[in-house]
Amino acid sequence: DFEQAQKGWLKLIRKLEDAKKLSDEAKEKLTKSEPANRAIQSDSGVSDEQKRKVKETVETLKKESAAQESKFNQLNEDMNNARPEYEKNMTTVLNRTHEFEKNRLEFFKQMFQDYHDSLFRIKPENLEKASTDFKKALESHNSTKDIAWWNSTYGTGSSAGPKFEGTINT
């Protein structure tokens, strides 16, 4: 169920990571080409045709860099817009999991209670402390509190959530 709820989200993450990589690469190419362009433009031994070609290359790289950054920003915005639906789907699955876990814990608590009752039916004096300690341990267990603690530490009550950094700045 979790895999199904995450499918679209993971696809968006992959697209975002790819767009970030392409944007960073385009900016890096641009950063490397600008000093070369300045050097060639100031060199009097270079033909006007070569200067024009280098200048066009830099302009093309600027456009490519801007386009890649725009694509990254759009995907980041799409991801922010998709987040509430993703969180809703994951919360639904998580709540079903919590219900299953609560039933499982209650089953074990009841099983151990029955085990205790059958084991200490005759109440031997030398095992009275063990019986009392075992019963206290069973009574102190609260599956609702366990699940609430887990949820606040790792689940929907925690502040954890993916944040995406922007592309590199040039």
mmCIF file of N, CA and C in Angstrom, residues 12 18 20 48 64 103 109 123 157-158 169:
data_model
loop_
_atom_site.group_PDB
_atom_site.id
_atom_site.type_symbol
_atom_site.label_atom_id
_atom_site.label_comp_id
_atom_site.label_asym_id
_atom_site.label_seq_id
_atom_site.Cartn_x
_atom_site.Cartn_y
_atom_site.Cartn_z
ATOM 1 N N LEU A 12 7.925 12.089 -9.496
ATOM 2 C CA LEU A 12 8.211 13.530 -9.452
ATOM 3 C C LEU A 12 9.609 13.808 -8.896
ATOM 4 N N ASP A 18 16.624 14.953 -11.867
ATOM 5 C CA ASP A 18 17.193 15.052 -13.218
ATOM 6 C C ASP A 18 17.248 16.507 -13.681
ATOM 7 N N LYS A 20 17.369 19.174 -11.823
ATOM 8 C CA LYS A 20 18.381 19.884 -11.030
ATOM 9 C C LYS A 20 19.771 19.602 -11.585
ATOM 10 N N ASP A 48 37.056 38.337 -36.303
ATOM 11 C CA ASP A 48 35.693 38.737 -35.921
ATOM 12 C C ASP A 48 34.734 37.548 -36.000
ATOM 13 N N GLU A 64 20.024 28.167 -22.566
ATOM 14 C CA GLU A 64 19.871 26.789 -22.085
ATOM 15 C C GLU A 64 19.840 26.749 -20.561
ATOM 16 N N ASN A 103 -4.273 -3.642 16.967
ATOM 17 C CA ASN A 103 -4.900 -4.959 17.132
ATOM 18 C C ASN A 103 -3.865 -6.026 17.462
ATOM 19 N N LYS A 109 -1.115 -8.703 24.213
ATOM 20 C CA LYS A 109 -1.405 -8.387 25.611
ATOM 21 C C LYS A 109 -2.403 -9.398 26.173
ATOM 22 N N LYS A 123 -1.615 -19.961 42.334
ATOM 23 C CA LYS A 123 -0.970 -18.893 43.110
ATOM 24 C C LYS A 123 0.046 -19.415 44.139
ATOM 25 N N GLY A 157 2.950 13.155 12.898
ATOM 26 C CA GLY A 157 3.130 14.172 13.929
ATOM 27 C C GLY A 157 4.539 14.725 13.992
ATOM 28 N N SER A 158 5.469 14.105 13.275
ATOM 29 C CA SER A 158 6.850 14.589 13.288
ATOM 30 C C SER A 158 7.000 15.730 12.286
ATOM 31 N N ASN A 169 24.060 28.441 -7.755
ATOM 32 C CA ASN A 169 24.028 29.826 -8.241
ATOM 33 C C ASN A 169 25.347 30.157 -8.917
#
